[in-house]
Structure formats: structure tokens, C-alpha cells
GROMACS .gro file of C-alpha atoms in nm:
model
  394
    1UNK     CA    1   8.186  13.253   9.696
    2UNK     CA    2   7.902  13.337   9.889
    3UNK     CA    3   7.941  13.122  10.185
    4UNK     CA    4   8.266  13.363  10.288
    5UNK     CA    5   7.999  13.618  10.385
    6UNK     CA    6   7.782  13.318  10.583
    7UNK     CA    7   7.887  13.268  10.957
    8UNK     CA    8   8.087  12.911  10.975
    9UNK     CA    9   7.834  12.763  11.157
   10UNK     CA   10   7.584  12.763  10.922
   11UNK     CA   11   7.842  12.691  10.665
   12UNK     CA   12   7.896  12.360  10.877
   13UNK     CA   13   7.493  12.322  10.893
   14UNK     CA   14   7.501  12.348  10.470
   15UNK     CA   15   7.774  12.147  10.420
   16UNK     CA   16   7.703  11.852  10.654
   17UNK     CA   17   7.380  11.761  10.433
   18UNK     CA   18   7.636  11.733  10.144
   19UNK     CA   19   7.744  11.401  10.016
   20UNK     CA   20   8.129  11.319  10.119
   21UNK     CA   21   8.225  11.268   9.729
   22UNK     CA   22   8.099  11.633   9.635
   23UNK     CA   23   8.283  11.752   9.910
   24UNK     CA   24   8.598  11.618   9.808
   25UNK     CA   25   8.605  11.770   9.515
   26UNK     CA   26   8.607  12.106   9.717
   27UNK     CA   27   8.946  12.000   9.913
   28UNK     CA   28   9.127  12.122   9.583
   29UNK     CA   29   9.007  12.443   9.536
   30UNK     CA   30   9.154  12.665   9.870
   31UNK     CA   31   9.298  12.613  10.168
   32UNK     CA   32   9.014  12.721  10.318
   33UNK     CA   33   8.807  12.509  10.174
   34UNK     CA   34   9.033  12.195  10.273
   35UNK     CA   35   9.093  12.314  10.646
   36UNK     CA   36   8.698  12.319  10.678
   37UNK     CA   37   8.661  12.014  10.551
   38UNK     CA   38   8.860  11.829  10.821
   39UNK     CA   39   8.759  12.027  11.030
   40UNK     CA   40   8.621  11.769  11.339
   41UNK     CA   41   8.292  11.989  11.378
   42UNK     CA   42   8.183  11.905  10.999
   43UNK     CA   43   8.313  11.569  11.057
   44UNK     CA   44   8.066  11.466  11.328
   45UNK     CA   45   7.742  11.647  11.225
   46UNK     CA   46   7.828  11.520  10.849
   47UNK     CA   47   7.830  11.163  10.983
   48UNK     CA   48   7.449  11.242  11.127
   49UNK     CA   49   7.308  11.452  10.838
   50UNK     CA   50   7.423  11.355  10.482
   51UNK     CA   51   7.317  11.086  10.309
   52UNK     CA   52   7.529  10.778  10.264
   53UNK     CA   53   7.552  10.646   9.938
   54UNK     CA   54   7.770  10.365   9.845
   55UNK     CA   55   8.021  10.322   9.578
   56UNK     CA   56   8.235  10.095   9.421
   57UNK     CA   57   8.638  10.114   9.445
   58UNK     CA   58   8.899   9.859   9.268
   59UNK     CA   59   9.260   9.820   9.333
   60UNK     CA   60   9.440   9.815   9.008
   61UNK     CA   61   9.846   9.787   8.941
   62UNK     CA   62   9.874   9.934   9.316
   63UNK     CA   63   9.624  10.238   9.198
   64UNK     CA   64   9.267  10.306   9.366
   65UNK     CA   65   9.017  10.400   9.126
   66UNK     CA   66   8.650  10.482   9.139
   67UNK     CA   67   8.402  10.248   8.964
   68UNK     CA   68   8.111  10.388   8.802
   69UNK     CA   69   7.821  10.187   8.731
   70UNK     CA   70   7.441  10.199   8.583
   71UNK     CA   71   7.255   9.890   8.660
   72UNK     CA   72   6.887   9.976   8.735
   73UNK     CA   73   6.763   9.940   8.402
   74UNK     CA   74   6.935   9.571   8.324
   75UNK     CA   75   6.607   9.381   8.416
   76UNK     CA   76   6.459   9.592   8.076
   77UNK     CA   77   6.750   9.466   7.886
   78UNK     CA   78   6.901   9.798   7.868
   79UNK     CA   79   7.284   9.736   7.853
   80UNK     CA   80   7.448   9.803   8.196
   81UNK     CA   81   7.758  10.040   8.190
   82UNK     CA   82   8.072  10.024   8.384
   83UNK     CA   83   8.350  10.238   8.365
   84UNK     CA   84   8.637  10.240   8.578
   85UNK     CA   85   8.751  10.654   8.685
   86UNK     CA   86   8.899  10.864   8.892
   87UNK     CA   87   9.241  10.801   9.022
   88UNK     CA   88   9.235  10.846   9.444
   89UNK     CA   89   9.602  10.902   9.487
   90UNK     CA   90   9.738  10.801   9.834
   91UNK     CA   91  10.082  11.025   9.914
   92UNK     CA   92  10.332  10.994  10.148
   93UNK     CA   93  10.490  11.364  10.220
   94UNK     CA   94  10.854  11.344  10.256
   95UNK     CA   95  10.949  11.703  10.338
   96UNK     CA   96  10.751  12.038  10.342
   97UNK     CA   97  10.780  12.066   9.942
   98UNK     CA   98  10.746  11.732   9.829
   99UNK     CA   99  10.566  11.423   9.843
  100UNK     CA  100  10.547  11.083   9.652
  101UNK     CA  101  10.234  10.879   9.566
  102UNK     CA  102  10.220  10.514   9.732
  103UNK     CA  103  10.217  10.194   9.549
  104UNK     CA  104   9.932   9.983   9.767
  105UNK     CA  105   9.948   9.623   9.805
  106UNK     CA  106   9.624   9.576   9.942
  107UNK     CA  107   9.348   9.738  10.080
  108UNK     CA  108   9.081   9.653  10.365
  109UNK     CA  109   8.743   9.916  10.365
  110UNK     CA  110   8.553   9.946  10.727
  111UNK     CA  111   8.279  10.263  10.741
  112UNK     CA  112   8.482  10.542  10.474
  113UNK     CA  113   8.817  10.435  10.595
  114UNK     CA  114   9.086  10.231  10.414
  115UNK     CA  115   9.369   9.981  10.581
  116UNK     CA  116   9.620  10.040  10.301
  117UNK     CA  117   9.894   9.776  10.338
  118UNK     CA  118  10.175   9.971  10.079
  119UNK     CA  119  10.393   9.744   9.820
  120UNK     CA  120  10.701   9.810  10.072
  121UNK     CA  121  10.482   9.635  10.390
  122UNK     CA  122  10.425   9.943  10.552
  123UNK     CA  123  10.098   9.985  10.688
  124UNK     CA  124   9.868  10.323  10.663
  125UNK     CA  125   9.505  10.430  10.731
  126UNK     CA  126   9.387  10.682  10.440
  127UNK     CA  127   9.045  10.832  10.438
  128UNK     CA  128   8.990  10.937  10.020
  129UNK     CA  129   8.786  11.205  10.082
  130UNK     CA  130   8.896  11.386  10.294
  131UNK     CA  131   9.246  11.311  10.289
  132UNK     CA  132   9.352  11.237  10.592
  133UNK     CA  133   9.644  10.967  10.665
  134UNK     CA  134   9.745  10.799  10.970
  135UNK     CA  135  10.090  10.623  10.961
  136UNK     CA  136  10.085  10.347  11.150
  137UNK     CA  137  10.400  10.188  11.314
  138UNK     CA  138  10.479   9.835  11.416
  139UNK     CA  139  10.574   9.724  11.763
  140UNK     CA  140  10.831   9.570  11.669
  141UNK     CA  141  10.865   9.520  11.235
  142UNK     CA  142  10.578   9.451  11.000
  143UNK     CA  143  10.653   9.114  10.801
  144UNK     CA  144  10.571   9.008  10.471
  145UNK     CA  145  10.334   8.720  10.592
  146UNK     CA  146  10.124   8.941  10.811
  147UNK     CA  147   9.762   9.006  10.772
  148UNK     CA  148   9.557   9.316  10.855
  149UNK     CA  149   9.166   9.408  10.925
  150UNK     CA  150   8.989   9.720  11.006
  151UNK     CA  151   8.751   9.712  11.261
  152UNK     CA  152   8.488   9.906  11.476
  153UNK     CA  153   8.385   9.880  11.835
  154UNK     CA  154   8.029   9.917  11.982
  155UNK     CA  155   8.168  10.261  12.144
  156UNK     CA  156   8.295  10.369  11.819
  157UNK     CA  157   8.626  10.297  11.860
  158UNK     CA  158   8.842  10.211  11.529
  159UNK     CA  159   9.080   9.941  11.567
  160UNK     CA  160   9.300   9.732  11.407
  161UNK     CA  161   9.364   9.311  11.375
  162UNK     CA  162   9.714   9.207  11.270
  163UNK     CA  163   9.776   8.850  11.219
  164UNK     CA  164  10.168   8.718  11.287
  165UNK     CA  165  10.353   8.442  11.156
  166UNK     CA  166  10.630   8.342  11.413
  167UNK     CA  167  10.860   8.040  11.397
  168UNK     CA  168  10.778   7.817  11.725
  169UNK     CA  169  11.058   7.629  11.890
  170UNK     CA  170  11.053   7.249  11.918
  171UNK     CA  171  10.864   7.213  12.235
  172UNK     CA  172  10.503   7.207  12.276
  173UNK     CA  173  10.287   7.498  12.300
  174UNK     CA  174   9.898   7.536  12.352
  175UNK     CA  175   9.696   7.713  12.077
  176UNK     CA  176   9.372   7.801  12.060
  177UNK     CA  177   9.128   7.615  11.866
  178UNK     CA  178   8.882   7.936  11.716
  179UNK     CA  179   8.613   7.711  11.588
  180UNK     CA  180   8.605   7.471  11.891
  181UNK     CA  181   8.650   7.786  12.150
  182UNK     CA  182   8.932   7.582  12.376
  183UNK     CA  183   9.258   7.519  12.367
  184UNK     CA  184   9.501   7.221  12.205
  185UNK     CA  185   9.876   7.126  12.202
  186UNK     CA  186  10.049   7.233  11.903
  187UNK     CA  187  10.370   7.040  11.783
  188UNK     CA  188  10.413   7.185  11.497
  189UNK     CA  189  10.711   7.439  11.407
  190UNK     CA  190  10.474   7.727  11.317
  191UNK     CA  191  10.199   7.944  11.516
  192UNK     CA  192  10.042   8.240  11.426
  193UNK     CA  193   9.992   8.546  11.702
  194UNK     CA  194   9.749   8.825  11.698
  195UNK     CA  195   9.782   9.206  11.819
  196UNK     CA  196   9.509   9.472  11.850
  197UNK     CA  197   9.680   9.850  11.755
  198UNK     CA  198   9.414  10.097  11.955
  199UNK     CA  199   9.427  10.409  11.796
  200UNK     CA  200   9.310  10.597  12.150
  201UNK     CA  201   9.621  10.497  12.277
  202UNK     CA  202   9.868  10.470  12.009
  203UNK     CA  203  10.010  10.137  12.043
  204UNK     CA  204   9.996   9.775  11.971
  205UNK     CA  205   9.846   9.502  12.226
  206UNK     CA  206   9.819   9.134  12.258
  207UNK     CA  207   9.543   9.012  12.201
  208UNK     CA  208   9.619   8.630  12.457
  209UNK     CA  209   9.565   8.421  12.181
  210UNK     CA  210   9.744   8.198  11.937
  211UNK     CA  211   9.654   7.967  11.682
  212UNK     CA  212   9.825   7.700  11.444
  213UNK     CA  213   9.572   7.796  11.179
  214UNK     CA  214   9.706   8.087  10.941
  215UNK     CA  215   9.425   8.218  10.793
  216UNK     CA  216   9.544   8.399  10.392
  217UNK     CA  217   9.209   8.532  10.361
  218UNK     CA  218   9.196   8.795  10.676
  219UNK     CA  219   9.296   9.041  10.428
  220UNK     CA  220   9.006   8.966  10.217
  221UNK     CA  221   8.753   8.977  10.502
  222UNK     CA  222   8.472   9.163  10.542
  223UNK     CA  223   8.359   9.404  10.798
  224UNK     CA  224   8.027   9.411  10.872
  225UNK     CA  225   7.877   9.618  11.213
  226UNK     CA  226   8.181   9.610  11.372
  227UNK     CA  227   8.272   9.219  11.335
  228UNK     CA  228   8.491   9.091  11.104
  229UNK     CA  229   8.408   8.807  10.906
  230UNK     CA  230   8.641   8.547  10.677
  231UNK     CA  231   8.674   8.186  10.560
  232UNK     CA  232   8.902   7.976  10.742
  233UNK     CA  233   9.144   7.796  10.503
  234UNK     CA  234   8.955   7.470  10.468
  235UNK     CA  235   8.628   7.695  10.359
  236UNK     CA  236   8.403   7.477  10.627
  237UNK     CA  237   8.335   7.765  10.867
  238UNK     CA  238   8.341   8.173  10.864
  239UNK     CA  239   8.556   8.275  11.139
  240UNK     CA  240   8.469   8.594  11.283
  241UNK     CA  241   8.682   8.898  11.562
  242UNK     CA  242   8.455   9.085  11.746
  243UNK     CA  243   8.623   9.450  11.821
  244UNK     CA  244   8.365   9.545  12.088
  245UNK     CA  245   8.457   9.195  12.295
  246UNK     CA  246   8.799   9.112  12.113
  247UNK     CA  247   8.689   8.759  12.113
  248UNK     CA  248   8.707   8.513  11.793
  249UNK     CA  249   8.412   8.292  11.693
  250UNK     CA  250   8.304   8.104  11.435
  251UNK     CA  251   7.956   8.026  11.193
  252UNK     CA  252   7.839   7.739  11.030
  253UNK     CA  253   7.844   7.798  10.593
  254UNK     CA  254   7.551   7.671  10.349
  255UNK     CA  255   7.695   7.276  10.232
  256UNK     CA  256   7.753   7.181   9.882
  257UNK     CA  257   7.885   7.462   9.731
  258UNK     CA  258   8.206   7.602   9.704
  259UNK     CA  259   8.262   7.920   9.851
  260UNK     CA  260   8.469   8.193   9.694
  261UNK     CA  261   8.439   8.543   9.836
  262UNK     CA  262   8.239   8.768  10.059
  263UNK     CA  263   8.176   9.123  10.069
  264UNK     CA  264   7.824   9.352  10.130
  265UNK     CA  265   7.563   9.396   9.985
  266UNK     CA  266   7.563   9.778   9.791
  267UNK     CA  267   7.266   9.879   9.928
  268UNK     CA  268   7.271   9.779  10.302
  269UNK     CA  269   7.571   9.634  10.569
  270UNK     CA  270   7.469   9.274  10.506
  271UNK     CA  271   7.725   9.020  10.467
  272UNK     CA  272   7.692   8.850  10.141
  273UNK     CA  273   7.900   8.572   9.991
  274UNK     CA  274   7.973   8.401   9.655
  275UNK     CA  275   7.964   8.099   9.594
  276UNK     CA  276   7.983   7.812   9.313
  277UNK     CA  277   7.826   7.472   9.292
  278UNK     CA  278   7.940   7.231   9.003
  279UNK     CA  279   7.649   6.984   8.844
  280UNK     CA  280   7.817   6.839   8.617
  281UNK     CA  281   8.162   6.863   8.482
  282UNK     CA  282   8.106   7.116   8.211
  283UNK     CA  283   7.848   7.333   8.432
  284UNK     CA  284   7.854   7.559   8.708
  285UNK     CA  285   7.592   7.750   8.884
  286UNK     CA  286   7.670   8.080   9.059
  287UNK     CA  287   7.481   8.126   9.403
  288UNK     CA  288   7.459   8.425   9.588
  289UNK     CA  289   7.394   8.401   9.980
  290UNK     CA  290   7.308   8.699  10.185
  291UNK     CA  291   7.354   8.647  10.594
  292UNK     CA  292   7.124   8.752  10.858
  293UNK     CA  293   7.112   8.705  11.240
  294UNK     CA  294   6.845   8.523  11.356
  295UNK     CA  295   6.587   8.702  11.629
  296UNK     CA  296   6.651   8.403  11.887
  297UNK     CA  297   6.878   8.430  12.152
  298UNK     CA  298   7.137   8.169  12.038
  299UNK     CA  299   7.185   8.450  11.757
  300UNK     CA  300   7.284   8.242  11.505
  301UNK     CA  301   7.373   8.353  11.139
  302UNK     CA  302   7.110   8.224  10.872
  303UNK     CA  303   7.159   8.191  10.564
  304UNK     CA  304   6.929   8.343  10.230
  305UNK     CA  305   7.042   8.192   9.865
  306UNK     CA  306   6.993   8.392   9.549
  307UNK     CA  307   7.087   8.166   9.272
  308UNK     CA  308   7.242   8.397   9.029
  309UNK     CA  309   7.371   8.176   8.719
  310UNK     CA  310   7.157   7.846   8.667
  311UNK     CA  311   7.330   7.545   8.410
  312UNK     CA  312   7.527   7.602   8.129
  313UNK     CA  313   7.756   7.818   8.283
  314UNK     CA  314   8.079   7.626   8.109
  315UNK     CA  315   8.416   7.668   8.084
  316UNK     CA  316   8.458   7.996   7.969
  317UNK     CA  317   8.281   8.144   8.295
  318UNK     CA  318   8.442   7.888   8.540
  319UNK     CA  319   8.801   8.078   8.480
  320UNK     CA  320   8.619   8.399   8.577
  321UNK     CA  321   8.428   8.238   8.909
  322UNK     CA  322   8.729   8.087   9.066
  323UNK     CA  323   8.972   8.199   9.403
  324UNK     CA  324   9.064   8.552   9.420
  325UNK     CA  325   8.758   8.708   9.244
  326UNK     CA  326   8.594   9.049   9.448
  327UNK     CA  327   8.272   9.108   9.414
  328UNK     CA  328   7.968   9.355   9.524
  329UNK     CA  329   7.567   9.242   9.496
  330UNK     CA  330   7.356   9.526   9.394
  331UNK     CA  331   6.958   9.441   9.431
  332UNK     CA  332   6.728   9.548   9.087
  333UNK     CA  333   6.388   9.583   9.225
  334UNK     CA  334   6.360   9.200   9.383
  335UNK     CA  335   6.577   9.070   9.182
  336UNK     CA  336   6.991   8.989   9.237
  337UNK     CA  337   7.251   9.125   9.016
  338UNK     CA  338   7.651   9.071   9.127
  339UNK     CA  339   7.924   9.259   8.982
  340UNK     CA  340   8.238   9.074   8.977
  341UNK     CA  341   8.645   9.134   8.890
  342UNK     CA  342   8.917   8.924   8.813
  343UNK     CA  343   9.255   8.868   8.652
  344UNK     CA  344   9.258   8.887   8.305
  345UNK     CA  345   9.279   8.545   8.126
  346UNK     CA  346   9.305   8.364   7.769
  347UNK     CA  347   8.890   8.341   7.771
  348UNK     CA  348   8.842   8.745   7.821
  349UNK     CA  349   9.080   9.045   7.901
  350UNK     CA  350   8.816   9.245   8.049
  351UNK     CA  351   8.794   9.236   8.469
  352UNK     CA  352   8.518   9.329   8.558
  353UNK     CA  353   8.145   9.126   8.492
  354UNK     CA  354   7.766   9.116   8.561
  355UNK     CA  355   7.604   8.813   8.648
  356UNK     CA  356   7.247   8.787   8.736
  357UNK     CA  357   6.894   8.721   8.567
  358UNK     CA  358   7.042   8.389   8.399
  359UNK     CA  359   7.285   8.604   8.226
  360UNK     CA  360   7.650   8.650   8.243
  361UNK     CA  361   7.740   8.990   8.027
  362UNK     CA  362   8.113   9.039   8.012
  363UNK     CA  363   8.190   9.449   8.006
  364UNK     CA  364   8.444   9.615   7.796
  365UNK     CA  365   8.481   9.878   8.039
  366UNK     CA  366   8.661  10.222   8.003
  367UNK     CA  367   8.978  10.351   8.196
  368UNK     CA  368   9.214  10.160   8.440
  369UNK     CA  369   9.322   9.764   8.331
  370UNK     CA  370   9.588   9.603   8.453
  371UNK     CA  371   9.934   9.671   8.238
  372UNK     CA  372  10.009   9.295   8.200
  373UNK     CA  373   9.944   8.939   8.251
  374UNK     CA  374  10.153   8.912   8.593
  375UNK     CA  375  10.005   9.206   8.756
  376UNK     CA  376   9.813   9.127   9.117
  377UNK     CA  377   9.456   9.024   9.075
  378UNK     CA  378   9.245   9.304   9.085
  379UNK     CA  379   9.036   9.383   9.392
  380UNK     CA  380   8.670   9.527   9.425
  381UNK     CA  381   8.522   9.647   9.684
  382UNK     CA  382   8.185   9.830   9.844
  383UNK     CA  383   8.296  10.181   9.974
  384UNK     CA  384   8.064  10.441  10.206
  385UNK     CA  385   8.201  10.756  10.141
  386UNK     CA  386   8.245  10.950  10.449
  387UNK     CA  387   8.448  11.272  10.680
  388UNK     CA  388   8.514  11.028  10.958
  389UNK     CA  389   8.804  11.129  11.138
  390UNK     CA  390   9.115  10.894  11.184
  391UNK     CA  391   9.109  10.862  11.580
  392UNK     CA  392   9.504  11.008  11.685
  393UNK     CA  393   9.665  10.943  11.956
  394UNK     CA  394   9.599  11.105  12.368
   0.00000   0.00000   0.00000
């Protein structure tokens, strides 16, 4: 109560050394209060003075909810705990006095913001702590096939990748060829299109290319320094989008293993990916791989492998380290530990796991699960609180 006797400014100067989750808390408590903390002043000098510590979120049953997690003592065998909390609810207002909470169908994190693609194929960007929205609308309709990513460019500018199916006609067309960087004919009935929405200027934008490879696993991309990184569907190369250039390109994967997810590493903005390599028919080991860019010019990515889970990994873990599982690495002292989630399953109803130090612990966690067997795999993902401002229109 004292800060209403403290000039605003140095209100802003107190507040912007305050983590983003603590504030959040304060949006609920006056009007005041919530005003301030949108407020584009706090915003920017937030963004330059308060600490930025990650977190965990997971997408359960079309519900974001906070993960909780104690890991640093695991390397002195001191059981890890994991508890999933906290309920962010995403609303839609519908009229002055009312508003509904939105069922999300998937969700895509890049630096505190979230691309929140609704169960209904609407598409919204929704910053959780402050609690800001930004409706976004299609140029023409959105489409059940499409595929979103949130990006960043080198000026700062936030920007969205949409990825469209559309029926081709019989003759040929040219496509570009991502990987190869030119372009080939394409007979086939299909090709998929790509727009850029700018959120300067409000609208939607070709981006001049098209390819006859749709790619499922935009939507569980990663962004990482403004570049947006994901498998191509044969899992031989990561196909990248630069925002800053708006150009695609493509990097070369570690052979022999199997590759399942990315995401970043808790600590840093490091891409990191998960992979599996199978020995022998009852065993599986669990590799971790974190990327870096190499200091010569060609600026190739290189590749560093953590193995996390060595031999006798059977059966019972194979279900869990399969497609669709989310993950996050989280470094104890020099050693690797991954937190992983997945779809329930007749070898263990609990989602979410840690594997690392030759050990796979399976957590009976407390709060959200998924209500029943059919419900959409569960997603996990790295999230850096922060007061950035959705960019709205000139």
C-alpha cells in the first residue's frame, strides 16, 4: 500500500527488477495494479532489468498449467519432485460482462509469448502474465491442416509462419526444394503455401514460396534466437525459417539414431534434441544432443551428445520414448538430466518422467492428468516468463 504514496516512476524502477511470475499475481488484486502492469513503460525497462528465469508449462485436456519442479539435488539421490499447478486460463470476452475460457489445441512458446491455436482453429497470441491477447484473423479462413510458428526478427519484430495445405490442379507447378535451395516440378495433386502475418502492419503476406513437402511437425518446432527450427518428415534434416531474412534452410542431424523431439535447454536458448538409438531389439539408449553454431564462417550447426539412458532400457521405457513425447533438458552441475511427458499407456499412467544419470524414475506427480485414454498427447514445454508487449497494429 505504500507504493500509492511513491511517484510512478520509481514505482516502474521497483517493479521492473521484479520477476514477471510475481508480478502476475499482482494483476488480480486492483485495477490499478493491472493497468500498471501493461503499462508499455514497465514493459520495456522490465525486459532490461529483471531477471529471467525459466519455467516449465504443459498443455493438458486443452488447459495450460504450470509445472513445478526440484531437480538440483537428484545427483545425491534425493528424490526429484514434480507437480503439475496453477491453471493459466486463456478467455475470450464476448461482451462487456462476460467472457468464456478457451479450449487450446496447441500451443507454440517464442520469448514469454504463446501461439495458441484454439480447439475451434482459431488462432490467438496470449501473453500469461500479463494477460494480454491478440486475436488474430485469417486472410482468407484458417483450415484444419494448417500449421503455425512464432517467430522473432533481428529488429525485434514478432511474426508469425503459417503453413497451407491447398489442392493443386492437374498441371505442373514448380516448388521449391528447402533442403536443396532450388526449385523442381511438382506433379503431384497437393502443395503446401506459406504466409508471414506482420503484426506492424496487421495483415497476412506471401511469403514466394511453395513446397510439395508438408511438414506435421512445424507446430512442434522450436524457436531458438529468432529462427525456427523442425524435422522434416523423413527425420534426415532440421529445416529451419529465418524471420530476420524470411528465407528457409536446412542442417545436417547426428546419423544412427532416431530422432524424436526438440526443444531448449532450461537454462540457456540452445536448441536441444532427443533422440533414441536401438542396440538390440529389447534395448534402447536415450541420447541427448545440444546444437551449437560453429565460429567459422560457413556457420554450420554442430552437434554435442549427452547420452542420457545407456542399455537395458526395455520395453517398458520404449512406449514412453516414442513420437509425440515433449521434453525440456535441465543441466545438474555437469551432468544431463531430461524431463519428459507423454500419453498415458498400459506400462504407466503417469506423464511426466526423469531420465538421466543411468536412471529412468517415473513420477507420480500431483494436479492436472489427462481425463482419459483418448485425450491429445500432452505437451511440455520451456517458458521465459516475461511483460513483452503483443506488437498491435499502425
Amino acid at each position: 500500500m505504500m507504493f500509492n504514496y511513491l511517484p510512478e516512476d520509481m514505482v516502474v524502477e521497483i517493479l521492473s527488477r521484479v520477476p514477471a511470475v510475481s508480478l502476475a499475481r499482482l494483476r488480480s488484486t486492483s485495477k490499478i495494479w493491472n493497468a500498471l502492469i501493461k503499462d508499455g513503460r514497465l514493459a520495456k525497462k522490465h525486459s532490461a532489468n529483471a531477471p529471467r528465469h525459466s519455467m516449465a508449462l504443459v498443455l493438458i485436456d486443452h488447459r495450460v498449467y504450470l509445472v513445478r519442479s526440484n531437480l538440483r539435488e537428484i545427483h545425491n539421490n534425493v528424490a526429484p519432485f514434480v507437480s503439475v499447478t496453477c491453471h493459466f486460463s486463456l478467455k475470450e470476452r464476448l461482451s462487456k460482462h462476460f467472457s468464456t475460457e478457451v479450449d487450446i489445441r496447441d500451443v507454440f512458446h517464442c520469448d514469454g509469448l504463446l501461439l495458441c491455436t484454439t480447439k475451434d482453429y482459431r488462432l490467438v497470441v496470449w501473453n500469461p502474465c500479463s494477460g494480454e491477447t491478440r486475436w488474430i484473423q485469417p486472410r482468407d479462413s484458417y483450415k484444419k491442416d494448417d500449421c503455425y510458428a512464432l517467430g522473432r526478427s533481428s529488429c525485434n519484430k514478432y511474426k508469425i509462419l503459417r503453413q497451407e495445405l491447398l489442392i493443386n490442379p492437374s498441371q505442373e507447378s514448380y516448388v521449391y526444394n528447402i533442403v536443396r535451395g532450388d526449385f523442381l516440378i511438382n506433379n503431384n495433386q497437393e502443395r503446401y503455401e506459406y504466409e508471414i502475418y506482420d503484426f506492424t502492419s496487421n495483415s497476412w503476406r506471401g511469403v514466394g514460396v511453395s513446397t510439395g513437402l508438408f511438414n506435421p511437425n512445424i507446430t512442434t518446432g522450436m524457436s531458438v534466437n529468432g529462427i525456427i527450427y523442425w524435422f522434416d518428415i523423413t527425420e534426415q534434416f532440421l529445416l529451419s525459417f529465418d524471420f530476420s531474412t524470411e528465407r528457409f534452410g536446412s542442417e545436417s542431424l547426428p546419423e544412427d539414431d532416431s530422432h524424436l523431439a526438440l526443444s531448449v535447454t532450461r537454462q540457456g536458448k540452445q536448441l536441444c534434441m532427443l533422440s533414441t538409438h536401438s542396440s538390440y531389439v529389447t534395448e534402447t539408449n536415450v541420447n541427448l544432443w545440444i546444437a551449437t553454431k560453429s565460429s567459422e564462417n560457413t556457420e554450420a550447426m554442430s552437434w554435442s551428445k549427452f547420452p542420457i539412458l545407456r542399455g537395458g532400457v526395455g520395453l517398458r521405457y520404449r512406449y514412453h520414448f516414442r513420437e509425440g513425447v515433449s521434453f525440456f533438458a535441465y543441466q545438474v552441475k555437469e551432468k544431463i538430466v531430461v524431463v519428459s511427458c507423454h500419453r498415458p499407456n498400459r506400462h504407466s499412467k503417469n506423464i511426466i518422467h526423469i531420465a538421466g544419470h543411468g536412471k529412468f524414475i517415473e513420477l507420480d506427480h500431483h494436479g492436472a492428468k489427462p481425463k482419459h485414454e483418448f485425450s491429445p498427447t500432452p505437451l511440455l514445454l520451456v517458458y521465459v516468463p516475461s511483460l513483452v508487449q503483443i506488437q498491435h497494429g499502425i
